[in-house]
XYZ file of C-alpha atoms in Angstrom:
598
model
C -30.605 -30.438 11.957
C -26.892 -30.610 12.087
C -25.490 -28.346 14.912
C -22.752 -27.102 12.648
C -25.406 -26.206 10.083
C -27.482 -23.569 12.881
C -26.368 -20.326 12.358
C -26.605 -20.006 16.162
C -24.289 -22.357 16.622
C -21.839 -20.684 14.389
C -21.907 -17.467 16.145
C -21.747 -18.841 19.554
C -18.760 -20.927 18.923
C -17.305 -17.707 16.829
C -17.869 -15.426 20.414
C -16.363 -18.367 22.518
C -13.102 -17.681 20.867
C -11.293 -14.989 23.466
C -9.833 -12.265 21.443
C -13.338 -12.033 19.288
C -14.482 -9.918 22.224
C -12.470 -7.091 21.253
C -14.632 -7.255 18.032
C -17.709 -6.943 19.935
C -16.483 -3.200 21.069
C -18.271 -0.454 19.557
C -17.291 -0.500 15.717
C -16.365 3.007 15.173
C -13.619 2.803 18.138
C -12.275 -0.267 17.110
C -12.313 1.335 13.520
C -10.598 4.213 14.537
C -7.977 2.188 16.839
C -7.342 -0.035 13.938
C -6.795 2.647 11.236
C -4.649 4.521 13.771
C -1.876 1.339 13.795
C -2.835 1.303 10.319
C -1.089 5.139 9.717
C 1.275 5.140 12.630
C 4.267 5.056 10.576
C 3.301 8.010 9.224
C 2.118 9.763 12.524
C 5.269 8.340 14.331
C 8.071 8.728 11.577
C 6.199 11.282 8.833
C 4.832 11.158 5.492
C 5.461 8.686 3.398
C 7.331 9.230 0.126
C 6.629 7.662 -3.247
C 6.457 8.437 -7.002
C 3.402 10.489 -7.157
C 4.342 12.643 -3.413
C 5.778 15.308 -5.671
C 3.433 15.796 -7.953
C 0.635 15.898 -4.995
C 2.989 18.382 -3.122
C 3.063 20.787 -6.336
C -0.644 20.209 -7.472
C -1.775 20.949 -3.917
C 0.017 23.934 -3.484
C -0.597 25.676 -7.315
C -4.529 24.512 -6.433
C -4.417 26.241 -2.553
C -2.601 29.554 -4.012
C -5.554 29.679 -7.129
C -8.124 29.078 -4.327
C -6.821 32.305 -2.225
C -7.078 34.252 -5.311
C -10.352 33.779 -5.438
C -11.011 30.928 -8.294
C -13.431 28.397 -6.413
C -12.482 26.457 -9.021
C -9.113 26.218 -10.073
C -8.059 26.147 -14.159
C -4.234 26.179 -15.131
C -1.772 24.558 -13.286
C 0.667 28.209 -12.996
C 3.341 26.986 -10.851
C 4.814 23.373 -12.551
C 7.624 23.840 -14.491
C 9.171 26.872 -13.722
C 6.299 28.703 -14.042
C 5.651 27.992 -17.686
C 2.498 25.730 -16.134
C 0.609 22.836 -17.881
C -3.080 21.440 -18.548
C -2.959 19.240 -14.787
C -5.837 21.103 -13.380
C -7.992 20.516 -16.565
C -7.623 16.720 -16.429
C -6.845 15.441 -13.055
C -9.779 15.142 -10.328
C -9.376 17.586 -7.947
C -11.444 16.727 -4.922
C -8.394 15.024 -2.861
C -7.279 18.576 -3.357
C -10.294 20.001 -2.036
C -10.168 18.264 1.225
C -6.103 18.742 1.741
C -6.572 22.334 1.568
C -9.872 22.575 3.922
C -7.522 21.022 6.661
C -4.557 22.818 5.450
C -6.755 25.836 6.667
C -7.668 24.453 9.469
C -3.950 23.414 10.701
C -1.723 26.230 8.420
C 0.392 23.286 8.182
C 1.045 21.002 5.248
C 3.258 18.673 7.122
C 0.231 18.172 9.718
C -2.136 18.280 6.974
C -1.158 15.285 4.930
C -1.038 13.398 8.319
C -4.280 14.331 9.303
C -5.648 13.715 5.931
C -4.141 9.991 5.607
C -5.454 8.938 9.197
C -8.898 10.285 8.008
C -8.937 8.410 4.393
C -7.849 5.803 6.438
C -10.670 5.533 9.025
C -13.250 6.273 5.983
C -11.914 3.531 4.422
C -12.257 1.003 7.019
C -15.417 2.420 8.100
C -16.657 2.282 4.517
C -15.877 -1.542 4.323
C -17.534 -2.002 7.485
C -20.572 -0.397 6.213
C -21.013 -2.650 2.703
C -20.010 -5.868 4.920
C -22.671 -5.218 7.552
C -25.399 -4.930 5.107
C -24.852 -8.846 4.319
C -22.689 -10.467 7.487
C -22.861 -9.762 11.229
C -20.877 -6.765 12.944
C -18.376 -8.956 14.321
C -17.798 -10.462 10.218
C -17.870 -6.143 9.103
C -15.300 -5.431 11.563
C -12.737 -7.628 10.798
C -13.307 -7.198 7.178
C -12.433 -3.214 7.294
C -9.573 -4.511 9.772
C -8.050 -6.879 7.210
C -8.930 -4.042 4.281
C -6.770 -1.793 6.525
C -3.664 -3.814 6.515
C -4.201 -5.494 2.977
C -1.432 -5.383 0.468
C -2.750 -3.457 -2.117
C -3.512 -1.007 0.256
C -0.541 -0.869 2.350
C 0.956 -0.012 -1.367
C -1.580 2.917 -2.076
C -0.176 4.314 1.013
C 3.530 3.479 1.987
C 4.743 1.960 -1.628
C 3.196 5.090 -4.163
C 1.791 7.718 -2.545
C -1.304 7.054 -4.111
C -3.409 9.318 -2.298
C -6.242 10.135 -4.469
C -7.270 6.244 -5.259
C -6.414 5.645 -1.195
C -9.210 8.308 -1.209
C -11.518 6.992 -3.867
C -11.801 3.374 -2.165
C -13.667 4.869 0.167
C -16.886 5.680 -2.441
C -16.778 2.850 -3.784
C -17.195 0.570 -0.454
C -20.009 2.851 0.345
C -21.591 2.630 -3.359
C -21.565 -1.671 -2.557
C -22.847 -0.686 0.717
C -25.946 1.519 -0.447
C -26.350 -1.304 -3.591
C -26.198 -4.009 -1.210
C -29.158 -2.278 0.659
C -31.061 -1.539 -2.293
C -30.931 -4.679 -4.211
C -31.431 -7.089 -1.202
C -34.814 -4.671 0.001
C -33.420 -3.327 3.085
C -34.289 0.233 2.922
C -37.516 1.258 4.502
C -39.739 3.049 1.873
C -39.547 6.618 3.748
C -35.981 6.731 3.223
C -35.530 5.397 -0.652
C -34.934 9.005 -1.486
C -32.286 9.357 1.242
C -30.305 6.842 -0.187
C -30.938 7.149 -3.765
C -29.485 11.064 -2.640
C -26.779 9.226 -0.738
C -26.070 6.496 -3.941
C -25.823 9.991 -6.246
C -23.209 11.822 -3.741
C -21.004 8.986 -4.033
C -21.154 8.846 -7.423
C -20.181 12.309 -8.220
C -17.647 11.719 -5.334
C -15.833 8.622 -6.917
C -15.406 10.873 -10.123
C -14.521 13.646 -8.312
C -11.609 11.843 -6.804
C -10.524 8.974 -8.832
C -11.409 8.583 -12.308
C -10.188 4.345 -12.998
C -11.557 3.495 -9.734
C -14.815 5.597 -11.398
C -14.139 3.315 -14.376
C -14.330 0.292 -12.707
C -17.546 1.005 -10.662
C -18.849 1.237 -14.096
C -18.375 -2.538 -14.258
C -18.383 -3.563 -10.800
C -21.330 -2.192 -9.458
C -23.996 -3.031 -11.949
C -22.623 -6.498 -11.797
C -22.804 -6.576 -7.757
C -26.326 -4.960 -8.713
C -27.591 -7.568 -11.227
C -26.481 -10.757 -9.067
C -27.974 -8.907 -5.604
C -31.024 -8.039 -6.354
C -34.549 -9.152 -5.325
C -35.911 -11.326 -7.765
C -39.604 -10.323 -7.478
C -38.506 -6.524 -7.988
C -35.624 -6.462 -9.912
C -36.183 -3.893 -12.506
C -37.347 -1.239 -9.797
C -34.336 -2.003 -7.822
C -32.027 -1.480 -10.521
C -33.767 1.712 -11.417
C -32.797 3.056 -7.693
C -29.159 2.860 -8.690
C -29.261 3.645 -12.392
C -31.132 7.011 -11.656
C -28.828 8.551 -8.515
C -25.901 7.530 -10.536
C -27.018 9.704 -13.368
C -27.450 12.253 -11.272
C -23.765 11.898 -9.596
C -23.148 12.489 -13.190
C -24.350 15.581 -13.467
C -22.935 16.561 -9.707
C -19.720 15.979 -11.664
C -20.161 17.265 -14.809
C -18.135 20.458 -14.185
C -15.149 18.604 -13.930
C -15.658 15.678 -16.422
C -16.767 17.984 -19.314
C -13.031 19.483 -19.237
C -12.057 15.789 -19.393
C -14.030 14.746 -21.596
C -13.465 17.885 -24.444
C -9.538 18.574 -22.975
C -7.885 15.162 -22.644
C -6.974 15.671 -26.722
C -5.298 19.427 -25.583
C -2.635 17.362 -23.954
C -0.331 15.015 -24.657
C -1.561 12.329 -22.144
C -0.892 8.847 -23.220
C 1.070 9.957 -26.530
C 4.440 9.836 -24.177
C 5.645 6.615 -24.205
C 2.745 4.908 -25.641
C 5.073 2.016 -26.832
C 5.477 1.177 -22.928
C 4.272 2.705 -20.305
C 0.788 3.341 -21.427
C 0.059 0.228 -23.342
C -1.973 -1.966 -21.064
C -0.037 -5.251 -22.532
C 2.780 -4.060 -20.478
C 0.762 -3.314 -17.048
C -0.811 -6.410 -16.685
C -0.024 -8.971 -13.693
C 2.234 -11.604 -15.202
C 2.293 -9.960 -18.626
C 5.270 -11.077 -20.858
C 5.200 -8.386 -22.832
C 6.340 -6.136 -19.772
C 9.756 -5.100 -19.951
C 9.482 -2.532 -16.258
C 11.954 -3.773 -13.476
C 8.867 -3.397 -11.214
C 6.443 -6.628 -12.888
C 7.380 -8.951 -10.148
C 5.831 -6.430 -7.476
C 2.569 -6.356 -9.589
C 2.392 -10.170 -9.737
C 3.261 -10.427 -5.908
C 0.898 -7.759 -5.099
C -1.599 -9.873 -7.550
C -0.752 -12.859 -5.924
C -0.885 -11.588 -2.041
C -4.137 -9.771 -2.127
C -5.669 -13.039 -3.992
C -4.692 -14.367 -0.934
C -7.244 -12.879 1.394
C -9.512 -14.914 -0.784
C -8.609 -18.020 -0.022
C -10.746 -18.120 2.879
C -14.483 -17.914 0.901
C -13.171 -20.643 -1.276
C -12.349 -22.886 1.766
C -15.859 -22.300 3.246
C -17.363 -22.845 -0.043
C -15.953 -25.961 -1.027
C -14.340 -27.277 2.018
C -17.928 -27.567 3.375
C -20.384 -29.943 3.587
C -23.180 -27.799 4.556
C -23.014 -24.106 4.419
C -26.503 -21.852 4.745
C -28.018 -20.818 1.365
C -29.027 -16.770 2.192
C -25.193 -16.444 3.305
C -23.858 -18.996 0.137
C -26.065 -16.431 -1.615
C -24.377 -13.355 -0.966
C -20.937 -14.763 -0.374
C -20.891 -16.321 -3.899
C -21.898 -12.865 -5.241
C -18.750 -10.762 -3.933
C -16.533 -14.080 -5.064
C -17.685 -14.061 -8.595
C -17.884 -10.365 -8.767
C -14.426 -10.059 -7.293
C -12.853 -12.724 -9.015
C -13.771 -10.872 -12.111
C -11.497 -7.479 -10.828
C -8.561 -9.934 -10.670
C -9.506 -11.255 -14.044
C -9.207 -7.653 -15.444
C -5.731 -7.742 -14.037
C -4.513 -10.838 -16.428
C -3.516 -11.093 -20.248
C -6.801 -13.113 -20.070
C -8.523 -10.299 -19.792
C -6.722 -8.507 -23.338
C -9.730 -9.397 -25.586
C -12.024 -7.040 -23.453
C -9.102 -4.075 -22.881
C -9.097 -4.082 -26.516
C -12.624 -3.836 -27.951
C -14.473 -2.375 -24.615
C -14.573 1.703 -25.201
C -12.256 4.012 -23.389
C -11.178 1.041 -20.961
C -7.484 1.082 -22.292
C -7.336 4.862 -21.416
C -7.480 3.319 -17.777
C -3.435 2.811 -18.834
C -2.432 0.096 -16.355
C -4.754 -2.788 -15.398
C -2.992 -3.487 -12.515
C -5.102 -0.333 -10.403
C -8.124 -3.055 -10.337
C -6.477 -4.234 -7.546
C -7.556 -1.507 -5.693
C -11.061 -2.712 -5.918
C -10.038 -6.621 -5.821
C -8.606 -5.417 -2.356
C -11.811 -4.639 -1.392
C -14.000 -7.690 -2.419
C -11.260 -9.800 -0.918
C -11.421 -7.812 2.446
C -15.153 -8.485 2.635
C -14.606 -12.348 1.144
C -11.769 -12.893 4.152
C -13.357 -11.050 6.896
C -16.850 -12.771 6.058
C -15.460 -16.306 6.071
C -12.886 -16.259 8.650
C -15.322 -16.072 11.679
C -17.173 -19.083 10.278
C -14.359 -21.103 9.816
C -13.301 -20.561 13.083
C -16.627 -21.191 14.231
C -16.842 -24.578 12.694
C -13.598 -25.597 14.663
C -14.959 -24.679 17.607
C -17.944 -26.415 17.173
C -17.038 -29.693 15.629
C -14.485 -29.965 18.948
C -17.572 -29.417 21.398
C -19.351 -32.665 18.677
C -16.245 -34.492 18.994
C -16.035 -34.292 22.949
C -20.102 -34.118 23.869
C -20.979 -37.765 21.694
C -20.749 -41.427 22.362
C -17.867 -43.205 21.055
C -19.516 -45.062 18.534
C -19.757 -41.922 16.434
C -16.451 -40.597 17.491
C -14.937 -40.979 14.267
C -17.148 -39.601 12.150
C -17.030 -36.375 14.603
C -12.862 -36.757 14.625
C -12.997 -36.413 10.600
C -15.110 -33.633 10.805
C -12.829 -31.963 13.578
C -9.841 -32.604 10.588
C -11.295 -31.121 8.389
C -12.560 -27.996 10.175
C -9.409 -27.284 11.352
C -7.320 -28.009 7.837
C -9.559 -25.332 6.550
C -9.127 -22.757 9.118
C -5.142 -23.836 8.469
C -5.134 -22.797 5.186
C -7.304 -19.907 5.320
C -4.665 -18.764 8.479
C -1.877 -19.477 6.016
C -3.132 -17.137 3.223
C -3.745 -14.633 5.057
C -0.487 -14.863 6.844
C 0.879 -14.587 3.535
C -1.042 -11.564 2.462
C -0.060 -10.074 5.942
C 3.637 -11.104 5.954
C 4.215 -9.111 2.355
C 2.070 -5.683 3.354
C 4.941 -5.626 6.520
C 7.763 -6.940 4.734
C 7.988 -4.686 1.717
C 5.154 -1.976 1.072
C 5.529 -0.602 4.775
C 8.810 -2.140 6.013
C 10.700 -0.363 2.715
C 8.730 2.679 2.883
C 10.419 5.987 3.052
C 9.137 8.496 5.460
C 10.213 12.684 5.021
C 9.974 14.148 8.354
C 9.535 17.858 8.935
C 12.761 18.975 8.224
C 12.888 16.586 4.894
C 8.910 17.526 4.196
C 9.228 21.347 3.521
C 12.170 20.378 1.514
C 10.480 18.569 -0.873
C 7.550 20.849 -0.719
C 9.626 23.658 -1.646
C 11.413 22.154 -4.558
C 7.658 20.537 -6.024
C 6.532 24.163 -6.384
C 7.386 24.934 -9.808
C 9.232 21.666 -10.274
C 8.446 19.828 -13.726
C 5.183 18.115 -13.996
C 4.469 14.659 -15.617
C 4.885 15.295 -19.343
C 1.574 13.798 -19.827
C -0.239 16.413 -18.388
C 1.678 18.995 -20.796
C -0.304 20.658 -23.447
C 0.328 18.715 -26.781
C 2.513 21.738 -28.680
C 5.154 21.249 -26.128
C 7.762 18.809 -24.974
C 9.228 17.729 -21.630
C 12.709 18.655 -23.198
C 11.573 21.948 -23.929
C 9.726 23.096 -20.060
C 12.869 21.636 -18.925
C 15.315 23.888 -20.985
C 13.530 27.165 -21.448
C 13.776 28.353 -18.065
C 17.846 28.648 -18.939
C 17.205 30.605 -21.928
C 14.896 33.046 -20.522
C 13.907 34.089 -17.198
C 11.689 36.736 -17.903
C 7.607 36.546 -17.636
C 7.445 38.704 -20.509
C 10.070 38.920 -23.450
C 9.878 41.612 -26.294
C 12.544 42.713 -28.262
C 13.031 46.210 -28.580
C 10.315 47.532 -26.063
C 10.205 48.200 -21.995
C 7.841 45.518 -20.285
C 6.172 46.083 -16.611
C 4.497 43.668 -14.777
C 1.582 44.968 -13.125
C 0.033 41.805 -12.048
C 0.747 38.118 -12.462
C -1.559 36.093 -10.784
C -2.660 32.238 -11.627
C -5.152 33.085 -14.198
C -5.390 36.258 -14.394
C -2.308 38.578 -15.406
C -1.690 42.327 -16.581
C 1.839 43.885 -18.172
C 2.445 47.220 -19.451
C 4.071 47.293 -22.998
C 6.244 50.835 -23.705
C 5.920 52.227 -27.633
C 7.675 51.308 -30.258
C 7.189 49.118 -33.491
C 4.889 46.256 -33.501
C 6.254 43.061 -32.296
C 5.570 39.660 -31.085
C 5.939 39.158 -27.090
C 6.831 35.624 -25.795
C 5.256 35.007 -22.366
C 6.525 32.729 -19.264
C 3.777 30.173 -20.018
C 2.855 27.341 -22.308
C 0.262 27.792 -25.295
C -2.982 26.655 -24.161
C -6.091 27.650 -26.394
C -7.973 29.341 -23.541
C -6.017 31.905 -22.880
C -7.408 35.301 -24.153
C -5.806 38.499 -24.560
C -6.995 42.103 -24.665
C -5.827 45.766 -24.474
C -7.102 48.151 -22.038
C -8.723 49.931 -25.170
C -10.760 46.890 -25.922
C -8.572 45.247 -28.641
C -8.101 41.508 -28.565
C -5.096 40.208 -29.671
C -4.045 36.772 -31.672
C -2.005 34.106 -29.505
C -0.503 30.971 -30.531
C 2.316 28.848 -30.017
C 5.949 29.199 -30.995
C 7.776 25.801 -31.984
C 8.047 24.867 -28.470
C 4.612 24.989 -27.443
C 5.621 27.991 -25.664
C 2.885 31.036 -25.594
C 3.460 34.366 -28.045
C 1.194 37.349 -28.989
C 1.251 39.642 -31.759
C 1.960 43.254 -29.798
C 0.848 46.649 -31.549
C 2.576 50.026 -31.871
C 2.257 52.379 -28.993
C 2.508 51.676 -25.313
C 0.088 48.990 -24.655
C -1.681 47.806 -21.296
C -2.652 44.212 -21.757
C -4.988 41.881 -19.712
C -4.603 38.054 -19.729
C -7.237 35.843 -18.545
C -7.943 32.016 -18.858
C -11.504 32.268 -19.909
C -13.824 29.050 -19.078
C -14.717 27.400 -22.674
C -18.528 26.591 -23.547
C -18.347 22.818 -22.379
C -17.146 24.162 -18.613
C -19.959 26.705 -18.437
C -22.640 23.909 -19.645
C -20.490 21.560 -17.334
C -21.270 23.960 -14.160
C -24.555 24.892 -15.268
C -25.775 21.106 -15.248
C -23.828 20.694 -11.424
C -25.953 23.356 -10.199
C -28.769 21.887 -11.536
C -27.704 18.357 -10.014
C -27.199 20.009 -6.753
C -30.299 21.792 -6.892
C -32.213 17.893 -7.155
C -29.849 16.909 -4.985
C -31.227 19.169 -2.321
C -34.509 18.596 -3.410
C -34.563 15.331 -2.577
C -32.754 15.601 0.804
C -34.792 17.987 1.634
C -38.621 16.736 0.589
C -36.881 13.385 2.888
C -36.130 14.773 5.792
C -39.734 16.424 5.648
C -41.657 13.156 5.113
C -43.018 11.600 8.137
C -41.390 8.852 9.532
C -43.331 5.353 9.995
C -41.612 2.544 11.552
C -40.551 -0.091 9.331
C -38.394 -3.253 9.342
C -34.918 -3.140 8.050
């Protein structure tokens, strides 16, 4: 057999290269050390700003101050625009929110608290990369992968470009759901702890729709596909079933938030702003001439760069003579599956945005990135080792044989080190542009600037597609100057007895009946009552904004946001989700354990 074709070979003349021992250090530390440079900016200089930082800063706040009134679950957004709210709580996954605030507690600091927070989505991430990669490459290939995942473009964008926290977030369930489908598909999970993972494979489900709902989207597409390719042969159809079930059930872990998606999204005015533009998907695809934003060229370069980091599994696929066929195997898999996220990205890809259900409400195709940028990761930081590997190798053939078969060993010295070349090259490239613009034109708020920002985004206006549809962005951003009271009746004396987030209670004095225009936009779940058990009629005035018919006499009246059918049956299926959930953690930890081969 030909050394360079022994897979001992390979790995010995991978660990003969000197800096590779740092990647034989215990993962998690290097992990750690690696995600630390990878947030140091923001430890070092503080948070990063971007186009969504505001909107996070006033979400997270309106979300912690529901929370500490004692709604677990949070339902109208009461402090965005001026106070007159809007639907962002109904719509938007909330469980970024959900871990800001549990360290927010912890620290009583927000400036501390997004730090914290971006180190840890940080580490998960890498760690999460590491995991998937390790189920199909050696420790040394897993590390570097969630090393180069760390510092990829795409992802040096998510952090330091756009303040995309959430989907910085949501990468990390869905490296974990190619990690736990890798394991399934290719029969690595001992039979005593199927349920553990299938429990595991659910979790991350509900988690990836909990947190990011296109990177939920495209798990819908990528992971089956991973799946399909992956899996054993001889048991196919079971393995299949292993993800198809746990993923129904993250479904129904979930279903208390997607419900209010699902029946809500038409309550507000979400892609009806601007659908000409900056919602059509024509517009937000890489290299799209149909895009008239100043920003295209930073899509195509971030397209461009991040395809980059796979140049290296194309080079050890076809530069190649010889290559082993369990690695080609699984190597080929995350090429063609990731090959198709950057497909998704393209005009070529139009037929499919157009005739696929619900995949244009995604908005802007570029966000497959974000999982291109992980199958490139794992393509890069699998083939890289090998390559260098081969060059070390084919110089010990080229100096350890006779000279009559020198030249056959000098070619294949060449070409082992042209690929390694090239693949150095890409990556340099992909490197160079995550320093040179994401990070290098970043714009970090330190304390001082922080709390500034913070306390402007408190009942600054929201994004006008989260507005309920009745209203306008022109008219949350004028009504505040033409009245600044919570309650406004002509005619009668108003107290405010209470005003909380969702619940709120004013005292009306006598006098004729009237109509009473309230601080806050229309939204069809809002319910009002009088102490004396009559409920009263609300709509919405031409603006969207929220009025009640008031009767004679002095009135005390109770408003509440009441929960609609499709949120109780959402909650009532979580629970029940949970409850299996438990079930089968539970009736797994009880089963004996038998040793088995992984």
């Amino acid at each position: 057999m030909d050394r360079l074709s022994r897979p001992s070979s390979l790995m010995r003349g991978w660990q003969d290269v000197t800096w590779s021992s740092v990647l034989n250090a215990k993962p998690s530390l290097v992990l750690l050390v690696g995600s630390f440079l990878c947030v140091l900016p923001v430890l070092v200089r503080g948070v990063a700003d971007g186009p969504d930082l505001s909107s996070h800063l006033r979400f997270a706040q309106a979300f912690f101050e529901s929370i500490k009134q004692g709604n677990a679950y949070p339902a109208w957004q009461h402090n965005a625009n001026s106070g007159f709210g809007d639907g962002s709580f109904r719509v938007y996954s909330p469980l970024f929110y959900y871990v800001l605030i549990a360290v927010r507690a912890l620290t009583r600091d927000w400036f501390l608290s997004f730090r914290l927070v971006t180190w840890l989505l940080a580490f998960a991430g890498s760690w999460s990369i590491f995991y998937w990669v390790r189920g199909w490459g050696s420790r040394t290939q897993a590390i570097l992968a969630a090393l180069i995942y760390c510092f990829g473009p795409f992802r040096m964008n998510e952090l330091y470009g756009s303040a995309m926290l959430p989907e910085f977030g949501g990468a990390v369930w869905f490296a974990l759901l190619l990690g736990f489908t890798e394991r399934l598909a290719t029969n690595q999970v001992p039979h005593n702890r199927l349920s553990l993972v299938r429990a595991l494979v659910a979790l991350c489900s509900a988690g990836l729709v909990l947190t990011h709902i296109p990177l939920a989207m495209m798990a819908v597409f990528v992971i089956p596909m991973y799946a399909l390719f992956r899996r054993d042969r001889n048991k196919g159809s079971r393995k299949l079933s292993d993800l198809f079930l746990p993923a129904i059930l993250g479904g129904a872990l979930s279903a208390f938030y997607w419900m209010d998606l699902l029946y809500e999204l038409p309550l507000v005015k979400g892609t009806m702003v601007d659908s000409a533009q900056r919602f059509d998907f024509r517009a937000n695809l890489a290299f799209s001439t149909s895009s008239q934003s100043p920003w295209s060229w930073y899509v195509n370069f971030l397209f461009v760069t991040t395809f980059a980091l796979v140049v290296p599994g194309l080079v050890l696929l076809f530069g190649s003579k010889r290559f082993e066929i369990q690695r080609h195997s699984a190597l080929l898999t995350v090429l063609v599956v990731g090959l198709f996220t950057f497909f998704m990205t393209t005009p070529l890809s139009s037929p499919l945005w157009v005739y696929v259900p619900k995949l244009s409400a995604m908005e802007f195709p570029w966000r497959w990135l974000a999982a291109s940028s992980i199958l490139a990761s794992g393509i890069a930081g699998f083939s890289f080792p090998i390559l260098c590997s081969r060059v070390v190798a084919a110089k010990a053939e080229h100096e350890n044989i006779s000279n009559a078969k020198n030249q056959s060993a000098r070619q294949l010295y060449s070409r082992a080190r042209l690929n390694l070349l090239l693949s150095s090259g890409a990556l340099l490239v992909a490197f160079s542009f995550a320093i040179s613009y994401p990070l290098r034109n970043a714009m970090f708020l330190d304390r001082q600037a922080f709390q500034a920002v913070l306390e402007s985004s408190r009942s600054s206006t929201g994004l006008e597609e989260w507005l309920p549809r009745w209203t306008t962005s022109r008219t949350v951003g004028e009504a505040p100057q033409k009245e600044s009271r919570l309650v406004a009746i002509s005619g009668r004396n108003v107290s405010i007895d209470s005003w909380l987030s969702e619940s709120r209670q004013f005292t009306v004095g006598a006098g004729n009946a009237t109509v009473a225009t309230l601080r806050t936009l229309y939204y069809p779940y809002w319910k009002f009552q009088t102490k004396a058990g009559l409920v009263l009629s609300a709509n919405p005035d031409d603006n969207g904004i929220l009025k009640i018919d008031v009767p004679p006499e002095v009135q005390t009246i109770q408003m509440r946001f009441v929960r609609p059918p499709h949120q109780i049956v959402g909650t009532c299926v979580s629970l029940l989700g949970a409850l299996i959930l438990s079930s089968m953690v539970f009736f797994s930890v009880l089963r004996k354990t038998t040793p088995s081969c992984s």
